[in-house]
Amino acid sequence: MLTRAVRSRRTPLPALITLGLAALLTLGLAAVAVPTAGRADPPDVICPPGQTTCDVWDDDPGGGGDPGDGGPGDGGGGAGGTCQWNGRVVPCYDEVLGWFHNGDGCYYKLIEPRPEGTPDGFDWYLLTCNGGDLGSQRTELRDAPPPGFGTPPDPAELARRALASIDLLPPRVAVAPRRHIGPGLVGLPVWMWASTAQPGQPRHYFGPQQASATDRGLTVSIAAEVDQVTWDMGNGAEVTCSGAGTAYRSESPLAGKRSPDCGYHSGYPEPGTYQIQAATHWTVSWSGGGESGSFEITRTSGIVTIDIDELQVVTQ
């Protein structure tokens, strides 16, 4: 590959546009002597135990959650793939600057119309280097575009951009009995549930949520929803529920019985103090540009503490 390069003064891009690329090229062509070989391009996430006195069964909301495994949703990046310069993520394509080349940290934009006097088989490019620093610009004559130039948007990356525009919040869990009211008992069932919504955030805890991202005519849509909830009961036991669970109500006909959909039915085998934590497992499905896929996201709740006492048998 052959290139010719001319460095410009530290002139902001708007000024370059105002002056006109033709003037810039005129200076560049005058300063170039002989084409030189360009450098090589490198390869490129409250349940209560049953008790004889049900007045202690109440909800005990957990604290703020942990984002958990952010997965793809936590990534940044621009259109058309993931590009980085000096440890920071930069857009792989910019409508003003053109396409980014990871090998040298420059954006390449084809200069059009083709300037007069351009040798056959060559094209002039405006380079904005140092990760897009407008004060670091030059023109370059090349016999071929750099790797990645003209690459269409990556649908999977657009899916990640769409995911970054929505909130998948950690679950807010509840337990009963409330610790400050009274303990549970060994061997009696525990109810667990999580809030599915909060004021102003109706779908942020369990979904479904939808979003989309568009770049250069390609639109990718996503749908995110919780598939299951796993509960760490604090004693090595884990319970998996298909949904948020049913909130316990002392006035309900179910009071004192097993949870109908999410519970630690066998109860704790030993007395003690246990810390309960839940994780919601989201599936994010995406489609666009004739492609589709999915990825998993996990969000982890805060901790709820429950006390369990030995079951006492009274004899006379």
Short mmCIF file of C-alpha atoms in Angstrom, two decimals:
data_model
loop_
_atom_site.label_atom_id
_atom_site.label_comp_id
_atom_site.label_asym_id
_atom_site.label_seq_id
_atom_site.Cartn_x
_atom_site.Cartn_y
_atom_site.Cartn_z
CA MET A 1 0.00 0.00 0.00
CA LEU A 2 1.30 3.45 -0.89
CA THR A 3 0.45 6.63 0.98
CA ARG A 4 1.27 10.30 0.93
CA ALA A 5 0.68 12.32 4.04
CA VAL A 6 0.60 16.03 4.82
CA ARG A 7 0.08 17.38 8.33
CA SER A 8 -2.19 20.36 8.75
CA ARG A 9 -2.02 23.11 11.32
CA ARG A 10 -4.03 22.62 14.52
CA THR A 11 -7.19 23.92 12.94
CA PRO A 12 -10.62 22.81 14.24
CA LEU A 13 -12.65 20.72 11.82
CA PRO A 14 -15.38 23.35 11.33
CA ALA A 15 -12.69 25.78 10.19
CA LEU A 16 -11.35 23.19 7.77
CA ILE A 17 -14.79 22.74 6.33
CA THR A 18 -15.20 26.50 6.03
CA LEU A 19 -11.91 26.94 4.23
CA GLY A 20 -12.79 24.01 2.00
CA LEU A 21 -11.05 20.74 1.50
CA ALA A 22 -9.88 21.89 -1.90
CA ALA A 23 -7.62 24.49 -0.36
CA LEU A 24 -6.27 21.96 2.11
CA LEU A 25 -5.54 19.55 -0.68
CA THR A 26 -3.85 22.21 -2.76
CA LEU A 27 -1.39 22.81 0.05
CA GLY A 28 -1.04 19.08 0.61
CA LEU A 29 -0.33 18.23 -3.02
CA ALA A 30 2.25 20.97 -3.26
CA ALA A 31 4.12 19.66 -0.25
CA VAL A 32 4.17 15.99 -1.27
CA ALA A 33 7.15 14.76 -3.19
CA VAL A 34 7.15 10.99 -3.65
CA PRO A 35 4.69 8.37 -2.37
CA THR A 36 6.12 6.45 0.58
CA ALA A 37 5.15 3.08 1.93
CA GLY A 38 2.66 3.33 4.77
CA ARG A 39 3.27 1.45 8.02
CA ALA A 40 1.86 -2.04 8.31
CA ASP A 41 -1.63 -2.33 9.78
CA PRO A 42 -1.82 -4.77 12.72
CA PRO A 43 -4.42 -7.54 12.67
CA ASP A 44 -6.84 -6.73 13.84
CA VAL A 45 -24.64 -9.05 33.81
CA ILE A 46 -39.69 -12.45 52.13
CA CYS A 47 -40.35 -15.43 52.61
CA PRO A 48 -41.55 -16.38 56.09
CA PRO A 49 -41.48 -19.74 57.80
CA GLY A 50 -44.93 -21.00 58.82
CA GLN A 51 -45.68 -20.20 62.43
CA THR A 52 -48.50 -20.64 64.91
CA THR A 53 -48.67 -16.85 65.30
CA CYS A 54 -49.08 -15.28 61.90
CA ASP A 55 -48.95 -11.68 63.06
CA VAL A 56 -45.18 -11.68 62.56
CA TRP A 57 -45.55 -12.42 58.83
CA ASP A 58 -44.95 -9.20 57.04
CA ASP A 59 -42.81 -7.85 54.27
CA ASP A 60 -39.27 -6.77 54.99
CA PRO A 61 -37.86 -4.95 51.99
CA GLY A 62 -34.25 -5.58 51.16
CA GLY A 63 -31.70 -2.87 50.66
CA GLY A 64 -30.40 -1.48 47.41
CA GLY A 65 -29.21 -4.04 44.97
CA ASP A 66 -26.00 -4.73 43.17
CA PRO A 67 -25.88 -4.30 39.39
CA GLY A 68 -24.49 -7.83 39.25
CA ASP A 69 -23.07 -9.13 36.04
CA GLY A 70 -23.68 -6.26 33.68
CA GLY A 71 -22.78 -8.33 30.69
CA PRO A 72 -23.03 -6.64 27.32
CA GLY A 73 -25.30 -3.95 28.66
CA ASP A 74 -22.46 -2.30 30.55
CA GLY A 75 -20.24 -1.91 27.52
CA GLY A 76 -19.91 1.33 25.69
CA GLY A 77 -18.67 1.79 22.19
CA GLY A 78 -19.82 3.27 18.98
CA ALA A 79 -21.38 2.03 15.83
CA GLY A 80 -19.95 -0.69 13.69
CA GLY A 81 -18.06 -2.63 16.36
CA THR A 82 -15.83 -1.93 19.32
CA CYS A 83 -12.96 0.52 18.88
CA GLN A 84 -10.50 1.71 21.51
CA TRP A 85 -7.74 4.26 21.75
CA ASN A 86 -5.42 4.61 24.74
CA GLY A 87 -7.72 2.49 26.87
CA ARG A 88 -10.96 4.33 26.10
CA VAL A 89 -13.81 3.23 23.87
CA VAL A 90 -14.46 5.46 20.86
CA PRO A 91 -17.12 5.27 18.13
CA CYS A 92 -16.00 3.12 15.22
CA TYR A 93 -17.82 5.49 12.88
CA ASP A 94 -18.54 9.19 13.09
CA GLU A 95 -20.66 11.01 10.52
CA VAL A 96 -18.21 13.91 10.41
CA LEU A 97 -14.87 12.18 10.95
CA GLY A 98 -15.43 8.90 9.12
CA TRP A 99 -14.20 5.42 10.10
CA PHE A 100 -11.82 4.75 12.97
CA HIS A 101 -8.69 2.62 12.48
CA ASN A 102 -7.52 0.87 15.66
CA GLY A 103 -4.02 0.47 14.25
CA ASP A 104 -3.08 4.16 14.31
CA GLY A 105 -5.88 5.84 16.29
CA CYS A 106 -7.05 7.91 13.32
CA TYR A 107 -10.42 8.51 11.73
CA TYR A 108 -10.38 8.28 7.93
CA LYS A 109 -12.81 10.22 5.76
CA LEU A 110 -12.72 9.93 1.98
CA ILE A 111 -12.39 13.37 0.42
CA GLU A 112 -15.07 13.90 -2.18
CA PRO A 113 -15.30 15.02 -4.89
CA ARG A 114 -11.99 13.54 -5.99
CA PRO A 115 -9.46 16.40 -6.29
CA GLU A 116 -7.98 17.14 -9.70
CA GLY A 117 -4.55 15.70 -10.23
CA THR A 118 -5.11 12.69 -7.99
CA PRO A 119 -3.11 9.77 -9.46
CA ASP A 120 -5.05 6.87 -10.86
CA GLY A 121 -5.61 4.16 -8.27
CA PHE A 122 -5.21 6.58 -5.36
CA ASP A 123 -7.63 8.54 -3.17
CA TRP A 124 -7.20 11.39 -0.73
CA TYR A 125 -8.36 10.92 2.87
CA LEU A 126 -8.75 13.41 5.68
CA LEU A 127 -7.29 11.89 8.85
CA THR A 128 -8.28 13.00 12.34
CA CYS A 129 -5.89 11.27 14.69
CA ASN A 130 -5.25 10.78 18.39
CA GLY A 131 -8.67 9.20 18.84
CA GLY A 132 -10.55 12.00 17.11
CA ASP A 133 -8.63 15.08 18.26
CA LEU A 134 -9.70 17.83 15.86
CA GLY A 135 -6.35 19.53 16.37
CA SER A 136 -4.51 16.52 14.98
CA GLN A 137 -5.48 16.37 11.32
CA ARG A 138 -3.74 15.71 8.06
CA THR A 139 -4.46 14.55 4.55
CA GLU A 140 -3.14 11.31 3.16
CA LEU A 141 -2.99 9.86 -0.34
CA ARG A 142 -3.60 6.11 -0.30
CA ASP A 143 -3.88 3.36 -2.85
CA ALA A 144 -6.36 1.48 -0.61
CA PRO A 145 -8.56 2.33 2.36
CA PRO A 146 -7.40 1.25 5.82
CA PRO A 147 -8.78 -1.93 7.41
CA GLY A 148 -12.34 -1.48 8.62
CA PHE A 149 -13.09 1.48 6.36
CA GLY A 150 -16.67 1.30 5.09
CA THR A 151 -17.57 -1.55 7.42
CA PRO A 152 -21.36 -1.66 7.92
CA PRO A 153 -22.79 -1.41 11.44
CA ASP A 154 -22.55 -4.53 13.57
CA PRO A 155 -26.11 -5.56 14.59
CA ALA A 156 -24.89 -7.10 17.85
CA GLU A 157 -23.13 -3.86 18.76
CA LEU A 158 -26.28 -1.89 17.97
CA ALA A 159 -28.14 -4.27 20.29
CA ARG A 160 -25.70 -3.35 23.05
CA ARG A 161 -26.24 0.33 22.35
CA ALA A 162 -30.00 -0.19 22.62
CA LEU A 163 -29.51 -2.07 25.89
CA ALA A 164 -27.44 0.80 27.28
CA SER A 165 -30.44 3.09 26.80
CA ILE A 166 -32.67 1.22 29.26
CA ASP A 167 -32.41 0.35 32.96
CA LEU A 168 -32.46 -3.22 34.22
CA LEU A 169 -32.62 -2.65 37.96
CA PRO A 170 -31.64 -5.07 40.73
CA PRO A 171 -34.66 -6.70 42.40
CA ARG A 172 -36.07 -5.40 45.67
CA VAL A 173 -36.73 -8.47 47.77
CA ALA A 174 -38.87 -8.99 50.84
CA VAL A 175 -38.90 -11.56 53.65
CA ALA A 176 -41.19 -12.52 56.46
CA PRO A 177 -41.21 -12.75 59.35
CA ARG A 178 -39.74 -9.34 59.85
CA ARG A 179 -36.65 -9.64 61.95
CA HIS A 180 -37.61 -6.94 64.43
CA ILE A 181 -41.04 -8.52 65.02
CA GLY A 182 -40.09 -12.13 65.56
CA PRO A 183 -38.10 -15.11 64.28
CA GLY A 184 -39.18 -17.99 62.12
CA LEU A 185 -39.01 -21.60 63.17
CA VAL A 186 -36.93 -24.56 62.06
CA GLY A 187 -38.56 -26.75 59.42
CA LEU A 188 -41.39 -24.40 58.55
CA PRO A 189 -41.83 -22.99 55.03
CA VAL A 190 -40.50 -19.62 53.96
CA TRP A 191 -42.08 -17.29 51.40
CA MET A 192 -39.98 -15.20 49.02
CA TRP A 193 -40.96 -12.51 46.58
CA ALA A 194 -39.65 -9.42 44.85
CA SER A 195 -41.25 -6.14 43.86
CA THR A 196 -42.04 -6.06 40.17
CA ALA A 197 -42.37 -2.28 39.94
CA GLN A 198 -41.76 1.00 41.74
CA PRO A 199 -43.36 4.39 41.10
CA GLY A 200 -41.98 5.79 37.86
CA GLN A 201 -40.19 2.52 37.09
CA PRO A 202 -42.98 0.12 36.08
CA ARG A 203 -40.87 -2.27 34.02
CA HIS A 204 -37.33 -1.77 35.24
CA TYR A 205 -37.30 -4.72 37.66
CA PHE A 206 -38.81 -7.57 35.63
CA GLY A 207 -39.67 -6.15 32.21
CA PRO A 208 -40.70 -6.49 29.54
CA GLN A 209 -38.75 -3.58 28.10
CA GLN A 210 -38.11 -2.64 24.49
CA ALA A 211 -35.61 -0.32 22.85
CA SER A 212 -33.85 0.17 19.53
CA ALA A 213 -30.73 1.75 18.05
CA THR A 214 -30.12 2.96 14.50
CA ASP A 215 -26.96 3.63 12.56
CA ARG A 216 -26.55 4.31 8.85
CA GLY A 217 -29.98 2.97 7.98
CA LEU A 218 -29.78 -0.18 10.10
CA THR A 219 -32.14 -0.48 13.07
CA VAL A 220 -31.81 -3.18 15.71
CA SER A 221 -34.60 -3.74 18.24
CA ILE A 222 -34.29 -5.47 21.59
CA ALA A 223 -36.73 -6.96 24.10
CA ALA A 224 -35.61 -7.62 27.69
CA GLU A 225 -37.47 -9.66 30.30
CA VAL A 226 -36.67 -11.64 33.45
CA ASP A 227 -36.84 -15.41 32.89
CA GLN A 228 -36.24 -16.61 36.43
CA VAL A 229 -35.15 -15.58 39.90
CA THR A 230 -32.63 -17.53 41.96
CA TRP A 231 -32.61 -17.15 45.72
CA ASP A 232 -29.55 -17.77 47.86
CA MET A 233 -31.01 -18.74 51.22
CA GLY A 234 -27.77 -18.10 53.09
CA ASN A 235 -27.18 -21.71 54.15
CA GLY A 236 -25.99 -23.17 50.87
CA ALA A 237 -29.52 -23.84 49.61
CA GLU A 238 -30.72 -22.21 46.40
CA VAL A 239 -34.31 -21.86 45.23
CA THR A 240 -35.22 -21.07 41.63
CA CYS A 241 -38.55 -19.38 40.87
CA SER A 242 -40.06 -18.69 37.47
CA GLY A 243 -41.38 -15.29 38.51
CA ALA A 244 -41.36 -12.64 41.20
CA GLY A 245 -43.32 -14.74 43.68
CA THR A 246 -46.47 -13.93 45.64
CA ALA A 247 -46.37 -11.33 48.39
CA TYR A 248 -47.38 -12.69 51.77
CA ARG A 249 -50.45 -11.15 53.39
CA SER A 250 -51.52 -12.13 56.90
CA GLU A 251 -55.18 -11.66 55.95
CA SER A 252 -54.89 -13.93 52.91
CA PRO A 253 -56.36 -17.47 52.90
CA LEU A 254 -52.79 -18.59 52.12
CA ALA A 255 -51.45 -17.21 55.40
CA GLY A 256 -49.47 -19.83 57.27
CA LYS A 257 -49.27 -22.13 54.25
CA ARG A 258 -46.66 -22.70 51.58
CA SER A 259 -46.13 -20.05 48.94
CA PRO A 260 -48.03 -20.98 45.78
CA ASP A 261 -45.15 -20.12 43.46
CA CYS A 262 -41.90 -19.21 45.23
CA GLY A 263 -40.89 -20.56 48.60
CA TYR A 264 -38.31 -22.43 50.62
CA HIS A 265 -40.84 -25.13 51.39
CA SER A 266 -38.69 -27.35 53.61
CA GLY A 267 -37.60 -24.42 55.73
CA TYR A 268 -34.27 -24.06 57.49
CA PRO A 269 -33.00 -27.28 59.10
CA GLU A 270 -31.00 -25.45 61.76
CA PRO A 271 -31.64 -22.38 63.91
CA GLY A 272 -29.55 -19.32 63.17
CA THR A 273 -29.38 -15.99 61.40
CA TYR A 274 -29.35 -16.18 57.61
CA GLN A 275 -28.79 -13.64 54.88
CA ILE A 276 -31.04 -14.02 51.85
CA GLN A 277 -30.20 -12.61 48.45
CA ALA A 278 -31.89 -12.90 45.05
CA ALA A 279 -30.70 -12.56 41.47
CA THR A 280 -32.89 -11.83 38.46
CA HIS A 281 -31.80 -13.41 35.19
CA TRP A 282 -32.71 -11.34 32.16
CA THR A 283 -32.79 -12.54 28.58
CA VAL A 284 -32.24 -9.78 26.02
CA SER A 285 -33.32 -10.80 22.52
CA TRP A 286 -32.38 -8.68 19.52
CA SER A 287 -33.06 -8.63 15.79
CA GLY A 288 -32.20 -6.42 12.85
CA GLY A 289 -30.39 -6.42 9.53
CA GLY A 290 -31.46 -9.99 8.85
CA GLU A 291 -29.71 -11.21 12.01
CA SER A 292 -30.88 -12.05 15.51
CA GLY A 293 -29.45 -13.20 18.80
CA SER A 294 -29.69 -12.93 22.57
CA PHE A 295 -27.55 -12.47 25.64
CA GLU A 296 -28.01 -12.89 29.37
CA ILE A 297 -27.88 -10.23 32.08
CA THR A 298 -27.91 -10.82 35.85
CA ARG A 299 -28.94 -8.33 38.52
CA THR A 300 -28.40 -9.03 42.23
CA SER A 301 -30.52 -7.75 45.11
CA GLY A 302 -29.52 -6.36 48.44
CA ILE A 303 -29.42 -8.65 51.48
CA VAL A 304 -32.35 -9.45 53.76
CA THR A 305 -31.63 -11.04 57.14
CA ILE A 306 -33.92 -13.62 58.72
CA ASP A 307 -33.73 -15.21 62.19
CA ILE A 308 -34.73 -18.83 62.72
CA ASP A 309 -35.38 -20.34 66.16
CA GLU A 310 -35.63 -23.95 67.31
CA LEU A 311 -39.17 -25.32 67.30
CA GLN A 312 -40.16 -25.85 70.94
CA VAL A 313 -42.46 -28.67 71.95
CA VAL A 314 -44.42 -27.95 75.14
CA THR A 315 -45.47 -30.97 77.24
CA GLN A 316 -47.56 -31.12 80.39
#
